[in-house]
Structures are given as C-alpha cells and as structure tokens.
Short mmCIF file of C-alpha atoms and ligand atoms in Angstrom, two decimals:
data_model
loop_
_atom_site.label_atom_id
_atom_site.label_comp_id
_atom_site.label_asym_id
_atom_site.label_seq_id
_atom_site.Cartn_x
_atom_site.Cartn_y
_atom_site.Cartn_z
CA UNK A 487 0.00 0.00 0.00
CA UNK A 488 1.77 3.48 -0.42
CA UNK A 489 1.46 5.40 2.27
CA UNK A 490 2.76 9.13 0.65
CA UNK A 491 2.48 10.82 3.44
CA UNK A 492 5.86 9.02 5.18
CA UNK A 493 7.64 8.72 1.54
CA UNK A 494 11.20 10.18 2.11
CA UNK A 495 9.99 11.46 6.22
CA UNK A 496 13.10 11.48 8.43
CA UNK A 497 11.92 9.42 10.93
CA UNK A 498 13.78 8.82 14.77
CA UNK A 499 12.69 5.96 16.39
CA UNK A 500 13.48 5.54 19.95
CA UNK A 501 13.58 1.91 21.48
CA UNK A 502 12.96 1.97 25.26
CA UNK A 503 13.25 -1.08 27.90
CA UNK A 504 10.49 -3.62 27.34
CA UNK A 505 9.65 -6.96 26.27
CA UNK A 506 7.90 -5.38 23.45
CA UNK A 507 11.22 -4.02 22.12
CA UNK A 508 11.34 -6.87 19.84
CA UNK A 509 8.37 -5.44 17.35
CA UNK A 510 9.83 -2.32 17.18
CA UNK A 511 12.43 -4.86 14.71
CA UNK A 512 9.28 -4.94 12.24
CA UNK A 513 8.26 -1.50 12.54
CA UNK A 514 11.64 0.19 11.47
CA UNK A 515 10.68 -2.34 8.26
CA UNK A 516 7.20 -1.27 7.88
CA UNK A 517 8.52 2.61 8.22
CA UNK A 518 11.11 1.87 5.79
CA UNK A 519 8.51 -0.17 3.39
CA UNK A 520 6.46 3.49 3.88
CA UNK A 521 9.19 5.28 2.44
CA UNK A 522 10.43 6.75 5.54
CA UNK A 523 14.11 7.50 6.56
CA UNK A 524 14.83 5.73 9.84
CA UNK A 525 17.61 6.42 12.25
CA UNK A 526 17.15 4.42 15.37
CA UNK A 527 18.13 5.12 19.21
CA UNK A 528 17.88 3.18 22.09
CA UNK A 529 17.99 3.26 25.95
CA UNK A 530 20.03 1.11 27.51
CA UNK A 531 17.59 -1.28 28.65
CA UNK A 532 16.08 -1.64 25.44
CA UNK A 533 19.33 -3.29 24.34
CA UNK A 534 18.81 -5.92 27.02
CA UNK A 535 16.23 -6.88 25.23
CA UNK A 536 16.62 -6.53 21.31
CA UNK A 537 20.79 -6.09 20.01
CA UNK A 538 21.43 -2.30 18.63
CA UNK A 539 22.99 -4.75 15.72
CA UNK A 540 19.73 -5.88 14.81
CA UNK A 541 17.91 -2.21 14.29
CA UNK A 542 21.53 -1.43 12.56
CA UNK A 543 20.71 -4.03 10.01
CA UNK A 544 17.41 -3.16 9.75
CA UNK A 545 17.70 0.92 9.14
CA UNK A 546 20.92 0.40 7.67
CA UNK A 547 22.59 2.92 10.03
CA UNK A 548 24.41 2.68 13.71
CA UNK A 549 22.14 2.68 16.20
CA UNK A 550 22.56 5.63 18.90
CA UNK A 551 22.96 4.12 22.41
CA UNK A 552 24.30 6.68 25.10
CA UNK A 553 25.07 10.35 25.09
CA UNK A 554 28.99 9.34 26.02
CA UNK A 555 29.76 7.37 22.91
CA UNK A 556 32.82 9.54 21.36
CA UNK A 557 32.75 7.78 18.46
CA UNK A 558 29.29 7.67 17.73
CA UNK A 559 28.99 11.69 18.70
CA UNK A 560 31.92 12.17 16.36
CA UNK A 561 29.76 10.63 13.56
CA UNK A 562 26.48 12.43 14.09
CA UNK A 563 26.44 14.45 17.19
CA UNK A 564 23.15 14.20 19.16
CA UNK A 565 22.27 17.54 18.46
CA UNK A 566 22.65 17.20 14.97
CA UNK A 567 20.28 14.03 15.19
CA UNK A 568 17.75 16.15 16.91
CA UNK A 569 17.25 18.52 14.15
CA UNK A 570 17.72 15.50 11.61
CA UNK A 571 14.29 14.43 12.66
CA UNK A 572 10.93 15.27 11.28
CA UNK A 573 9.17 13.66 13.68
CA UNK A 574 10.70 11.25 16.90
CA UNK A 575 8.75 8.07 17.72
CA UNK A 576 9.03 6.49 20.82
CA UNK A 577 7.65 2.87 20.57
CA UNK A 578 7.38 1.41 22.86
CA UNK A 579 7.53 3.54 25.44
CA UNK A 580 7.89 2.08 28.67
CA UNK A 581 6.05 3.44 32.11
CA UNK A 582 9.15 4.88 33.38
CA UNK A 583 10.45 6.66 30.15
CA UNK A 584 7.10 8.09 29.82
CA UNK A 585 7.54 9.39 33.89
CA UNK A 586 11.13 10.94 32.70
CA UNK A 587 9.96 12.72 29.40
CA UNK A 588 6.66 14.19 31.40
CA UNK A 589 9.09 15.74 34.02
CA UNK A 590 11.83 17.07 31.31
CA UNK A 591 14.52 14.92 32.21
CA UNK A 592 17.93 14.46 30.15
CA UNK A 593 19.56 11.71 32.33
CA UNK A 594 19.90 9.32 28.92
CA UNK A 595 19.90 10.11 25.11
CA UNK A 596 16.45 9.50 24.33
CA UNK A 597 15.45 12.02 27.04
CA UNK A 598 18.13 14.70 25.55
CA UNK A 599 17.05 13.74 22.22
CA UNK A 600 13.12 14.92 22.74
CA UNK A 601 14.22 17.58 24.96
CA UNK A 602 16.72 18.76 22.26
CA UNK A 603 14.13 18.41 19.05
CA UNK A 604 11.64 21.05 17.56
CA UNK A 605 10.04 17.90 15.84
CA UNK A 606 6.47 16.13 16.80
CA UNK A 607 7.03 13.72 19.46
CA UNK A 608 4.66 10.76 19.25
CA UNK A 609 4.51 7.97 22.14
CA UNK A 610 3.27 4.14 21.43
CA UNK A 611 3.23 2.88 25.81
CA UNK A 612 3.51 -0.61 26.10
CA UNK A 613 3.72 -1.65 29.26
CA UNK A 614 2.02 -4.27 32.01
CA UNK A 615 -1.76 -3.10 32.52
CA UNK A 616 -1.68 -2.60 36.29
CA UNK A 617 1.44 0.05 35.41
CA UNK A 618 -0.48 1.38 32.77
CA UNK A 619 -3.41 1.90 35.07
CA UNK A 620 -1.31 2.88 37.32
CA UNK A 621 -2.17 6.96 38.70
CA UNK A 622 1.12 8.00 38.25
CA UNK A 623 1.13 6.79 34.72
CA UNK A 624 -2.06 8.51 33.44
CA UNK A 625 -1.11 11.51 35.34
CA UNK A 626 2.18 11.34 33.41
CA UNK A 627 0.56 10.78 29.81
CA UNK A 628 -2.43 13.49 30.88
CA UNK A 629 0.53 16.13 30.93
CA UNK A 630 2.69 14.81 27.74
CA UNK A 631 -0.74 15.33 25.92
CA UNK A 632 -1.30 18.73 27.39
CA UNK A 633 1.90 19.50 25.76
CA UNK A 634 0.95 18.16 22.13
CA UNK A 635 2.57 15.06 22.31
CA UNK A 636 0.87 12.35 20.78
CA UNK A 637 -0.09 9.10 22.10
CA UNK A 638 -0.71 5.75 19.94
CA UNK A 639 -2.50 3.00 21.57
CA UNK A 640 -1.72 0.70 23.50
CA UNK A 641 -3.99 -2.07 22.71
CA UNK A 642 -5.83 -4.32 24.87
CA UNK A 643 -5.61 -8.17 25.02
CA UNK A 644 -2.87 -11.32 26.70
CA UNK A 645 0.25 -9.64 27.56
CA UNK A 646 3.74 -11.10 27.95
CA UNK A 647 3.53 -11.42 31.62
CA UNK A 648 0.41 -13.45 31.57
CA UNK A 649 -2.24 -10.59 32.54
CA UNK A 650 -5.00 -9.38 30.23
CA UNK A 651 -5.56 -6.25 29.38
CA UNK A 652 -4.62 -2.44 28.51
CA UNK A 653 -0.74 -1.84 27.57
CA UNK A 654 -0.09 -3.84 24.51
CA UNK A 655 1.93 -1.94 22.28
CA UNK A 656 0.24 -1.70 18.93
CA UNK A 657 1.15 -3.35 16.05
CA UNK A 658 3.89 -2.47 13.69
CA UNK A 659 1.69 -1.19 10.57
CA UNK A 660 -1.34 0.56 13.01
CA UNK A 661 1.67 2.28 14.51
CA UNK A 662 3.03 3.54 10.75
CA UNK A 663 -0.38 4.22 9.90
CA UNK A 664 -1.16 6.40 12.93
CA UNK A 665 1.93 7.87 12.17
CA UNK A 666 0.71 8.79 8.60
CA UNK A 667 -2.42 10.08 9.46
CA UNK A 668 -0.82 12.97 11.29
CA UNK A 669 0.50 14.02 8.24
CA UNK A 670 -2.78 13.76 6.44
CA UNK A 671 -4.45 17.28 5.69
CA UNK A 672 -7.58 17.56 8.68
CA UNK A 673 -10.70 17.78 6.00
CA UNK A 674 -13.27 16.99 8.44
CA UNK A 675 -12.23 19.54 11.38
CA UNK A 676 -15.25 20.78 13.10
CA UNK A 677 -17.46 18.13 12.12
CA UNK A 678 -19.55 16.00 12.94
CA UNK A 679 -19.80 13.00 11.58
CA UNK A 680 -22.18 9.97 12.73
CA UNK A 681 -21.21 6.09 11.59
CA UNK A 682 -23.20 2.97 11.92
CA UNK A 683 -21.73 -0.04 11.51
CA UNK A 684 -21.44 -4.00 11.93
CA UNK A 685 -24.67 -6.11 12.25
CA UNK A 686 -27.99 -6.18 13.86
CA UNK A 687 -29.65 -8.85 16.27
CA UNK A 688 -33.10 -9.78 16.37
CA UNK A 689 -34.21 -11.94 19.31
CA UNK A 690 -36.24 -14.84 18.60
CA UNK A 691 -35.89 -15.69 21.96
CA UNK A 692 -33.77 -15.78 24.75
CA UNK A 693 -30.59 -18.01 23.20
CA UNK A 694 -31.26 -17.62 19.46
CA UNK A 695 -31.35 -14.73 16.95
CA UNK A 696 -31.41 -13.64 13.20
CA UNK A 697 -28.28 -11.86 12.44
CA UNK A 698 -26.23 -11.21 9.55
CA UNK A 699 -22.68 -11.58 8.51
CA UNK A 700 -21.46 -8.00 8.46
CA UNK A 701 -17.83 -7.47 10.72
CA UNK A 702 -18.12 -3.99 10.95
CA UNK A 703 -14.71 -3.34 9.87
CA UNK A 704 -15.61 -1.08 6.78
CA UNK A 705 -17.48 1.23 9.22
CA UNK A 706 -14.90 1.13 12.18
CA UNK A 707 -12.29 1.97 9.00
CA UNK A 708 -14.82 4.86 8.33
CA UNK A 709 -14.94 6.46 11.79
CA UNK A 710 -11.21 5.88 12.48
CA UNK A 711 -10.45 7.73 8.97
CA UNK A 712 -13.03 10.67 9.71
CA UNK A 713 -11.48 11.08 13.26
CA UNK A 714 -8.06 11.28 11.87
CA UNK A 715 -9.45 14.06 9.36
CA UNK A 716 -10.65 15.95 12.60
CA UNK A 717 -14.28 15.12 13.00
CA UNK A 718 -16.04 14.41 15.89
CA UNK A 719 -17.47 10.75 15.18
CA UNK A 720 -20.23 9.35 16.88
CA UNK A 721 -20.03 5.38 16.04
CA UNK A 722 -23.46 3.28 16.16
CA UNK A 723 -22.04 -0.46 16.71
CA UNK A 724 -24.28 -3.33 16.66
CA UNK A 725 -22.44 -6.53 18.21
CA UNK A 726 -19.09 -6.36 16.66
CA UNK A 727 -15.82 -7.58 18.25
CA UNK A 728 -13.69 -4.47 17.23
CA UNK A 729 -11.86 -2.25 19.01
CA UNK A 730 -13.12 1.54 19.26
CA UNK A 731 -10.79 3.90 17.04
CA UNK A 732 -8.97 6.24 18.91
CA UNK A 733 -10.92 9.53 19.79
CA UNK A 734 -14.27 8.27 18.76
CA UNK A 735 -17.56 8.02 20.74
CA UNK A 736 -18.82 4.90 20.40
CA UNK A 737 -22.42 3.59 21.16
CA UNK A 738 -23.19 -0.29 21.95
CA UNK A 739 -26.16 -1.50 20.35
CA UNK A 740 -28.25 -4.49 19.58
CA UNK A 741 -31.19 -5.04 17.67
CA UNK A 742 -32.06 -2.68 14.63
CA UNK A 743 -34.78 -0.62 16.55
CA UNK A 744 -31.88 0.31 19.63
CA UNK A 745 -29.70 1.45 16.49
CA UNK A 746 -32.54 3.64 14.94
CA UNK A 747 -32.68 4.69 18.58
CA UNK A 748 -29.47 6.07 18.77
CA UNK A 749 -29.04 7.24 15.57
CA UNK A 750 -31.82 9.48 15.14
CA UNK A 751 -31.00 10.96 18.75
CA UNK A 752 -27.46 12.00 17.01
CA UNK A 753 -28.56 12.78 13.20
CA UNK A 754 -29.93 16.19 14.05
CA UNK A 755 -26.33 17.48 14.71
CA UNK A 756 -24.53 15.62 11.92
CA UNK A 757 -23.03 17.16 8.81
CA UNK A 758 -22.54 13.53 7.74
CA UNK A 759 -24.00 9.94 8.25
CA UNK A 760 -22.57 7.17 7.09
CA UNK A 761 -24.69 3.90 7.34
CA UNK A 762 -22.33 1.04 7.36
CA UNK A 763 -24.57 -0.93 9.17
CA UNK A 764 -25.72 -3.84 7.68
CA UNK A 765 -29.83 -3.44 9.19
CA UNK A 766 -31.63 -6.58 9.43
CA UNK A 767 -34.68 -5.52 7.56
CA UNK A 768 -36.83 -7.59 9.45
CA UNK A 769 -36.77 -8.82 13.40
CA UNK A 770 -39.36 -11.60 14.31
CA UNK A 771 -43.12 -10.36 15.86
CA UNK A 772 -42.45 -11.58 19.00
CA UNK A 773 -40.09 -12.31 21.18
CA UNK A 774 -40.61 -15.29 23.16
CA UNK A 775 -40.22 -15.75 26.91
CA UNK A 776 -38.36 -18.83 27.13
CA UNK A 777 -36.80 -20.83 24.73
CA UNK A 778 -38.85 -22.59 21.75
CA UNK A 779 -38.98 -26.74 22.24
CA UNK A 780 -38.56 -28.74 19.26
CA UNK A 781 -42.06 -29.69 17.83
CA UNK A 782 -43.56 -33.43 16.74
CA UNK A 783 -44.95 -32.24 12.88
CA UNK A 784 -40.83 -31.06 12.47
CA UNK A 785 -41.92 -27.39 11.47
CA UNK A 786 -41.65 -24.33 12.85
CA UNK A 787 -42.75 -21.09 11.28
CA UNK A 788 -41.43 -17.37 12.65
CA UNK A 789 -43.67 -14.41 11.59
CA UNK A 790 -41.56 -11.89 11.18
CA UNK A 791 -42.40 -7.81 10.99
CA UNK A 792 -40.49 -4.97 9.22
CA UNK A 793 -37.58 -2.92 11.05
CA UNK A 794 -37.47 0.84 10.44
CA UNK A 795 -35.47 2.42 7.62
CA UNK A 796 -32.77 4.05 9.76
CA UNK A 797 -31.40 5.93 6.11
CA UNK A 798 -34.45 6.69 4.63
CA UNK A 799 -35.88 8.56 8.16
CA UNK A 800 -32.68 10.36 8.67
CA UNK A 801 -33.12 11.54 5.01
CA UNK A 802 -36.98 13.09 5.65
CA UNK A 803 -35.18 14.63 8.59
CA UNK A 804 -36.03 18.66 8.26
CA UNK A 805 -31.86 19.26 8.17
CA UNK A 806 -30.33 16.71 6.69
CA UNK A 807 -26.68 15.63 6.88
CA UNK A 808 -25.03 14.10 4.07
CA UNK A 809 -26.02 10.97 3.55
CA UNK A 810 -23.77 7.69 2.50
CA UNK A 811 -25.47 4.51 2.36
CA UNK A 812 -24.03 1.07 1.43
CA UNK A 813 -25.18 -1.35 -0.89
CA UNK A 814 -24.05 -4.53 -0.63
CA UNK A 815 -25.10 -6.99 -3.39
CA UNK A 816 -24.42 -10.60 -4.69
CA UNK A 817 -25.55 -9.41 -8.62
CA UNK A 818 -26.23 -6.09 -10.49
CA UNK A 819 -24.36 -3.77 -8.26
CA UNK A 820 -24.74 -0.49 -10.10
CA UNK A 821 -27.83 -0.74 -11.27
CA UNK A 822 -29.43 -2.12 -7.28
CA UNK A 823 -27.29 0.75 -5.80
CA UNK A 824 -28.18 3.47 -8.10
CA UNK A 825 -32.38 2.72 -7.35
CA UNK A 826 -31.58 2.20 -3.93
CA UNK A 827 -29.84 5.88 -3.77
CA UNK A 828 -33.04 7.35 -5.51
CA UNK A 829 -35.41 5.17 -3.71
CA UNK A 830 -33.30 6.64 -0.42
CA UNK A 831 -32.55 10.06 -1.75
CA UNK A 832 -28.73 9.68 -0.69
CA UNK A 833 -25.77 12.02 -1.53
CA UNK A 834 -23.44 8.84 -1.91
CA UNK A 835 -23.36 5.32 -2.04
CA UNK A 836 -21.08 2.76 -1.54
CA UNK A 837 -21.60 -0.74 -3.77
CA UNK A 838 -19.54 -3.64 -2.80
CA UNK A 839 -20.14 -6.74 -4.24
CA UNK A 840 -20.50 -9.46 -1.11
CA UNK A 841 -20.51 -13.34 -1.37
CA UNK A 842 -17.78 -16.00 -2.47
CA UNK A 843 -15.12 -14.39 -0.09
CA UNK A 844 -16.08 -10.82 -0.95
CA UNK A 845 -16.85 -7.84 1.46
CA UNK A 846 -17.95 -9.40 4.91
CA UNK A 847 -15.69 -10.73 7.30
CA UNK A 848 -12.37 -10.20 5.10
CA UNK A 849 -9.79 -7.39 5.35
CA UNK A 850 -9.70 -5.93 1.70
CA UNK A 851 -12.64 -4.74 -0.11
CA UNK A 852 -13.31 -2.69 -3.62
CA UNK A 853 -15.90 -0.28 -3.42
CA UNK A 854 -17.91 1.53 -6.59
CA UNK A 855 -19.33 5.16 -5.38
CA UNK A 856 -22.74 6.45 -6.87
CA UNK A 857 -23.74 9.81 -7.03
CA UNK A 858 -26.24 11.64 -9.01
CA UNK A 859 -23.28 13.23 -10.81
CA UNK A 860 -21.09 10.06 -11.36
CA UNK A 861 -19.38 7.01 -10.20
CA UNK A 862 -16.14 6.48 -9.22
CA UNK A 863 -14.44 2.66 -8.63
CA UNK A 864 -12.18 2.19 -5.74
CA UNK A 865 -10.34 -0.60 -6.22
CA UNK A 866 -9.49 -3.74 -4.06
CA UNK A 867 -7.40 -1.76 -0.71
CA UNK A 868 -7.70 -2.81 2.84
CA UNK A 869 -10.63 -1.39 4.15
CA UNK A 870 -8.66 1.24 6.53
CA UNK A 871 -7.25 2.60 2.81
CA UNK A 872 -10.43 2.96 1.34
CA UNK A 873 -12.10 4.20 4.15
CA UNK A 874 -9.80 7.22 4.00
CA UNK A 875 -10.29 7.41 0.30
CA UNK A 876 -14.41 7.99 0.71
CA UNK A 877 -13.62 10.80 3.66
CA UNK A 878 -11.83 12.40 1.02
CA UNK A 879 -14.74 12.08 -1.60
CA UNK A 880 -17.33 12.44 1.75
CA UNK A 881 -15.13 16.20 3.18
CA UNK A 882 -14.59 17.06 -0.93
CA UNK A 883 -18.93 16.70 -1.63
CA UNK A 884 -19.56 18.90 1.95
CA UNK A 885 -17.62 21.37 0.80
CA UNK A 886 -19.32 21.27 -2.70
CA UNK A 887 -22.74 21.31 -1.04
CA UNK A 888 -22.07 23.90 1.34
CA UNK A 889 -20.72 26.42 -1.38
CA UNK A 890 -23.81 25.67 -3.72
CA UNK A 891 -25.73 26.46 -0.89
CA UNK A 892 -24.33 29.50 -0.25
CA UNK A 893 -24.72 30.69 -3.78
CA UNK A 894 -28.60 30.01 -3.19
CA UNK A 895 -28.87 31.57 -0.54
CA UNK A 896 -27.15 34.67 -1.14
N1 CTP B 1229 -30.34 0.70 6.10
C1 CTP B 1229 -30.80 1.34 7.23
N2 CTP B 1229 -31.88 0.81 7.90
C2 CTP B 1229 -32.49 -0.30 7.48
C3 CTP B 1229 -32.00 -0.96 6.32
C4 CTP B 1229 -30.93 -0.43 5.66
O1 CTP B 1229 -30.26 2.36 7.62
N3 CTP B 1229 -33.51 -0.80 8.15
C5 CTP B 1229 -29.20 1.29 5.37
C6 CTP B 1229 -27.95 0.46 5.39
O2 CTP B 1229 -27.12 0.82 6.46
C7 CTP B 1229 -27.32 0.78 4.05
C8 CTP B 1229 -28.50 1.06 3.15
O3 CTP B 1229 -29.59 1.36 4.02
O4 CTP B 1229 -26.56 1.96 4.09
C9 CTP B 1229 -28.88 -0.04 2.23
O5 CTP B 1229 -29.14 -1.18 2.94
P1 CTP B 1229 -29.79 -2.45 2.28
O6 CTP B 1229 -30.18 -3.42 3.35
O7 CTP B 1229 -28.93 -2.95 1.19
O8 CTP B 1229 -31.05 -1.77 1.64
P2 CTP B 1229 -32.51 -2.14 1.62
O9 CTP B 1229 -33.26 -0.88 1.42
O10 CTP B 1229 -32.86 -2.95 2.81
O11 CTP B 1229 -32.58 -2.99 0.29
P3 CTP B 1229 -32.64 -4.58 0.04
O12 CTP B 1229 -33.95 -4.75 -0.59
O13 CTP B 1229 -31.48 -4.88 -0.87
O14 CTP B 1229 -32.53 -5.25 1.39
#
C-alpha cells in the first residue's frame, strides 16, 4: 500500500526497555517499506532486550545508544540528530520513560534527544496493565498530551507477563499508519460525523437470533479515517468484536430498533452519516419468553415484521446531513445501488459486491461510489485505505454542497 504521506519522512525511532522491544524490529521495516528515513536510538535497557545490531541491520545505520559514545557523537552528534528528525517516535515507550519525558529529564539520550528536538514527538506505551493503570502513569501521559505530544495505543488483550488487558503496544503497521495520518491534511475539522456499523440482532428468543454476517470493519475503518481528518465521530455499533478507534464516541447497540434509537438521537447534529450498518430488515413479531422446544410435525414457522429504515428517516429529517449509504449486493451492483440511492434520496453510495469471499468478514474490499453526478471505482485496498479514500470524496462533496448552498442563498 503506499502510504505518501511518510515517503522520504526522516523518521527517529526511539527503542525503550520492554519486552515489546522486539516489534519495534518490524516496525523500522514497515517505516522503511512506507518510504520513511529511519535512524534508530535506544535506551540502555532496550538493548537488554533486542541487540542495537539488529535495528543497525534493519535501518541500515548505527544505532545511537548513550550520550557518552565519542565515536558515535563524532559521527552524528546528538544535536545534529535532533534537528535531523521530522518527527521522533518512541515505541514502545515504557512506564518509566514516559515518567522521565513528562518531568523534562535528560539523564539518557532518548530524554536529551526529545528535549533537544523542535520535531512532533509521538509515544506508542507498552507496558504491564496494572502500570499502565497505574495513577502516576495517566497523570504522566495526561501532561505529555497537554503538551501536544501524541499518544498511539496501547492495545488491549494477553500480555507477555500473563495478565490481560490495557498496555499492549500496537502493532507495527497501526503504529506507521497512525503515524501517517498525522501528516494527512484535517478535511473533516469541526465536524460531525455519525457512523453505523457491523450487524444487527433480532431476538427470537432468549438463546437464538437472526443476524447477519457483516464485521463492521468497513465502518470502524470509516470512523477511524473521519477522526483522523478531525471530525467528531459518533459510532453506532451493533455486536461487533472491534476495538473503538482512537478519539471516537462509540455507542453499543443491539437489535435494529436500539440502532434507529441512537441514531436518530445523534442525526440532528450531523453534517454527515454514514450507514455502514448492515440493518436486518426484518426482526421476528415476538419475542418469546423462554426458549422454543422442538415440535412433533418437524416445522416451525417465525412471523416476522419490518424494522425501520434508519437511512431513509434520517433523510426526511427537516436538516439533513449528508447521507452515504451502502449497498451490498451478490448481482447487479450499479444498477441495485443506483435505485436504492433514488429510492433513499442519498448524496453517496457505496456498492460492494459481497458473497464468495467478498466484502464481509475479510480485510480488503473494492468499493464503486454512486452519485447523481457520477461514479467512481475504488479498487481492491484494505478497508482502513479505502475508508480514508471515501472521507476524502465524503469532506470534498460537503464542501461542494455547502458552497452551492451559499450561492442560493445569497
Ligand atoms: N439501512 C438502514 N436501515 C435499514 C435498512 C438499511 O439504515 N432498516 C441502510 C444500510 O445501512 C445501508 C443502506 O440502508 O446503508 C442499504 O441497505 P440495504 O439493506 O442494502 O437496503 P434495503 O433498502 O434494505 O434494500 P434490500 O432490498 O437490498 O434489502
């Protein structure tokens, strides 16, 4: 994937004291594969755990250790290294290098190094969860992010220690994308921008339900991409198993009638809704009590009643945001999504073709955008690509709107 916004970046990594050194290996790859120049530094417990030799092989450059290293200074003083960099990423960053760069401390070369830079500093923790719950430490990252320094992550899940939970470090190409978005131009600042996504359940009764096969990854992409172009993103989930994107609101819901809830109780402030979602049109009459026996004549039959339109009332809506819908169909893409973006009277809509490994439940995805004006194919990217792609096309057709409507107006 090219990632432009790192091509030729000068990029200084710093390696701090942690088991999770050891991905920080792949990242200077991933940076590299970006297009970014890498020069590497590391503390001097981070070389307990991963040899300056390997991230020497990997960047192609000697890696900077200690402040009192004649030779090294010699070479590339650390001054001069400070103003090499564009932007200084710590990853991971332990608990305690976090406490020593929150209090301005220069008592190792990493320290001196962010002290001594005018460039971005960006943080990735990794670190045991109790530390990273820890007071001390939240207090500590509270006042780097007061200062503008930016913090990626950490992930939950199984840590190297055997606990479960917050202070994963994230993974090498989230890291190099976060790292990209911050160099992508903020198109959606000031916005807000409302996402549903994933599936919906309808209860039949108290263990079964209909449900469909939707991940909700192309809508997480969605609100993850908006939020990195500055918008304030309200995210309608049904039951997904996806981690919320950094700096977005997210809302928990179930059935389709919970998500028409909580969507119409956000629409009326939105400048833009994006319905990932995949709705279950229909959700059974009733819900029974307990759960249905097996019956002798080996039939069963479930009445089922229609689920609101969550699009098509958010369209009637007096002000209405810019609408995106989704389409997803298993024959005669442009012809079902263009009727269904009359029948729905949408801005935008996205047609992926779904079925025989396509579109649900896989990582890459084509999409084909219909508007009354045009269409334009996206091809196959991983969803997180095109998902930045459409905010482009979504912050490019706001804009568009806004000035036509100023010309009516006026
Ligand atoms: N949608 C919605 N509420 C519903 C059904 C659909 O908001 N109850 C939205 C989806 O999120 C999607 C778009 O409408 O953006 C199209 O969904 P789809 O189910 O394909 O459309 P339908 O109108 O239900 O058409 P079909 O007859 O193909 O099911």
């Amino acid at each position: 994937m090219a990632l432009t916004e790192l091509a030729g970046r000068r990029v200084l990594l710093g390696v701090t004291g942690g088991i999770a050194a050891y991905k920080a290996a792949e990242l200077v790859r991933r940076l590299a594969e970006a297009g970014a120049q890498v020069r590497v530094a590391m503390t001097e417990n981070a070389a307990r755990f991963v040899t300056p030799l390997t991230f020497q092989a990997l960047s192609g450059h000697p890696v900077r250790l200690s402040l009192w290293d004649e030779s090294a200074e010699a070479a590339m003083g650390h001054i001069e290294l400070a103003r090499w960099a564009e932007d200084i990423l710590i990853a991971p960053a332990s608990a305690d290098f976090l406490a020593r760069l929150a209090h301005g401390l220069a008592d190792d070369l990493l320290t001196t190094l962010c002290l001594a830079s005018a460039a971005p500093v960006y943080v990735a923790p990794a670190m045991n969860q109790q530390m990273w719950a820890n007071a001390a430490t939240q207090a500590n990252l509270a006042l780097l992010r007061s200062r503008g320094i930016g913090v990626f992550g950490p992930a939950a899940g199984s840590q190297a220690c055997g606990e479960v939970g917050a202070g994963r470090l994230l993974e090498a190409d989230e890291l190099v994308q976060a790292l990209a978005s911050t160099r992508r131009p903020r198109s959606l600042s000031g916005r807000q921008v409302l996402v549903s996504a994933g599936p919906t359940y309808e209860d039949i009764d108290p263990v079964r339900f209909l449900g469909n096969r939707s991940s909700g990854r192309m809508g997480f992409a969605i609100a993850a991409a908006a939020a990195e172009a500055g918008a304030a993103v309200t995210l309608v989930a049904g039951p997904v198993h996806l981690a919320t994107p950094a700096g977005v609101h997210r809302i928990d819901v179930r059935s389709a009638r919970q998500m028409h809830a909580a969507v119409m109780a956000a629409a009326a402030v939105a400048d833009v809704f994006v319905a990932a979602a995949a709705v279950g049109d229909f959700r059974p009459q009733e819900v029974a009590r307990h759960k249905i026996k097996k019956r002798d004549d080996g039939g069963m039959t479930l009445e089922l009643t229609q689920n609101p339109d969550i699009l098509a009332e958010v369209a009637a809506l007096p002000r209405r945001p810019l609408l995106v819908g989704f389409a997803a169909e298993t024959e005669h893409l442009e012809t079902h999504a263009r009727a269904k973006l009359e029948r729905k009277r949408l801005d935008l809509i996205a047609a992926n073709l779904v079925g025989g490994g396509l579109g649900f439940e896989v990582d890459d995805n084509s999409l084909t955008l219909i508007a009354a004006d045009g269409t334009i194919h996206l091809p196959t990217a991983p969803k997180r690509e095109l998902a930045h792609q459409l905010v482009d096309i979504i912050a490019q057709r706001l804009e568009r709107r806004e000035a036509t409507a100023g010309v009516a107006s006026a």
